[in-house]
């Protein structure tokens, strides 16, 4: 298997996200984001680190995009930092912020790389969080305004847009268990964040869609399996699949929220008020981005009681569902390796929307790199992870699913959110003391795989 196993027009890329790579958090008029605030709060990040410097991509983007092109990749998925472009979250654009993303896009184009811009990869301007964040509707409207002005300013150099990255994480890690910024624990109210995020997506889609561009959204769906065929375990499966997958896929693709999830969480009345907004949320997408890492297997709680409201949770209404270890080999994140899960989730989505083009917008693995005496970086497990998942992707394409592209997570090691710099996902190794970039063996393998 190599690139020629895939169609010629299959898109090959790598992804990054603004707060994870850029650094320069106080330069050229960028305003503070919720991640600046969160990372500066003691105890929130594993190594006490922040994204203040990160990979210094703000100054080294030219080298980084050349590295990406040198691997034979033809697409760069990066994210636009909202607080660089609109420093307080609302109002006029900061020209220096727009100029930076124009430089990124122009450098891509000069290197034969197509830019794919994500408009929101979690760095909400802090003033908007102070006004209620994603728990309030106004944030969705501000997102639309920012999306519109960014697209207006850059439409001559960027024609592929992703509105949101993984709204599941924004809602349930940001407002559910507090593991991500803004670190709030709001129980079933985190469902309101889901709606406001999806509303923001719908408003932005309406504002930026033109005949000349493509607009999609990147979710983190994953197959959820029941630990056994018992009714109780199947109910656990239904609940977690509802929160993780259907709560996003159904409104986007079918124009309705899953009634069982609203019932489990006691939110049916609240959601009922906003029924009309589902028309906006379900407006046609040009593509759906799938960020896939691992599946999940769940069982019912021993006492049969699913709900335990009040504490930190990513599963409001189903707090006591048990995650089951099925014995899969794991990456350094503890996430089970299962390429067949990639097939299952793509099939699940394709069944809902048979014509919709799909892209794998993230896929990758964390492992500690071994830096050898001669300076090469050995990461055989990461290479194997990519090989296995690409083999599945090739099969899925051969079976006729409309899978159109693959973006590796990630181009280079970076700030891995609450794990700080203690987890590395890159094809390129970063020495955080010198900012030296070194292509890992997995990156060299990918270059050979791509054969160009
Ligand atoms: C992505 O998030 C992000 O988009 C990216 O910024 C990040 O760096 C990258 O992945 C690596 O983390 O409860 O065992 O089922 C992925 C976040 C990871 C959230 C898997 C859900 C479920 C683990 N997702 N996680 S489990």
Short mmCIF file of C-alpha atoms and ligand atoms in Angstrom, two decimals, residues 20 121-122 165-166 168-169 220 244 291 293 296 335 362 409 416-417 425, ligand 1:
data_model
loop_
_atom_site.label_atom_id
_atom_site.label_comp_id
_atom_site.label_asym_id
_atom_site.label_seq_id
_atom_site.Cartn_x
_atom_site.Cartn_y
_atom_site.Cartn_z
CA UNK A 20 -0.94 24.55 20.12
CA UNK A 121 -10.00 25.34 17.47
CA UNK A 122 -10.88 26.26 21.05
CA UNK A 165 -13.10 21.74 15.58
CA UNK A 166 -14.65 19.11 17.85
CA UNK A 168 -17.86 17.86 21.75
CA UNK A 169 -14.61 18.90 23.43
CA UNK A 220 -14.64 13.84 16.94
CA UNK A 244 -20.65 11.63 21.63
CA UNK A 291 -11.05 13.40 13.79
CA UNK A 293 -8.20 8.40 17.46
CA UNK A 296 -14.92 3.37 23.15
CA UNK A 335 -6.21 5.38 23.94
CA UNK A 362 -7.11 14.30 12.25
CA UNK A 409 -2.37 14.89 13.48
CA UNK A 416 -1.09 19.04 23.88
CA UNK A 417 -3.71 20.98 25.89
CA UNK A 425 2.02 13.58 18.24
C1 LIG B 1 -7.90 16.31 19.15
O1 LIG B 1 -8.69 16.11 20.26
C2 LIG B 1 -7.69 17.78 19.02
O2 LIG B 1 -8.44 18.32 17.95
C3 LIG B 1 -6.26 18.19 18.91
O3 LIG B 1 -6.13 19.56 19.13
C4 LIG B 1 -5.45 17.36 19.88
O4 LIG B 1 -4.13 17.80 19.97
C5 LIG B 1 -5.51 15.94 19.40
O5 LIG B 1 -6.81 15.49 19.26
C6 LIG B 1 -4.77 14.96 20.30
O6 LIG B 1 -5.36 14.90 21.56
O7 LIG B 1 -12.61 8.77 26.73
O8 LIG B 1 -10.96 7.11 26.10
O9 LIG B 1 -12.83 7.55 24.66
C7 LIG B 1 -8.97 14.78 20.53
C8 LIG B 1 -9.75 14.73 21.80
C9 LIG B 1 -9.47 12.43 22.31
C10 LIG B 1 -11.43 13.65 22.94
C11 LIG B 1 -10.15 11.15 22.70
C12 LIG B 1 -12.09 12.38 23.29
C13 LIG B 1 -11.83 10.23 24.12
C14 LIG B 1 -10.93 9.30 24.87
N1 LIG B 1 -10.41 13.46 21.97
N2 LIG B 1 -11.11 11.42 23.73
S1 LIG B 1 -11.90 8.09 25.64
#
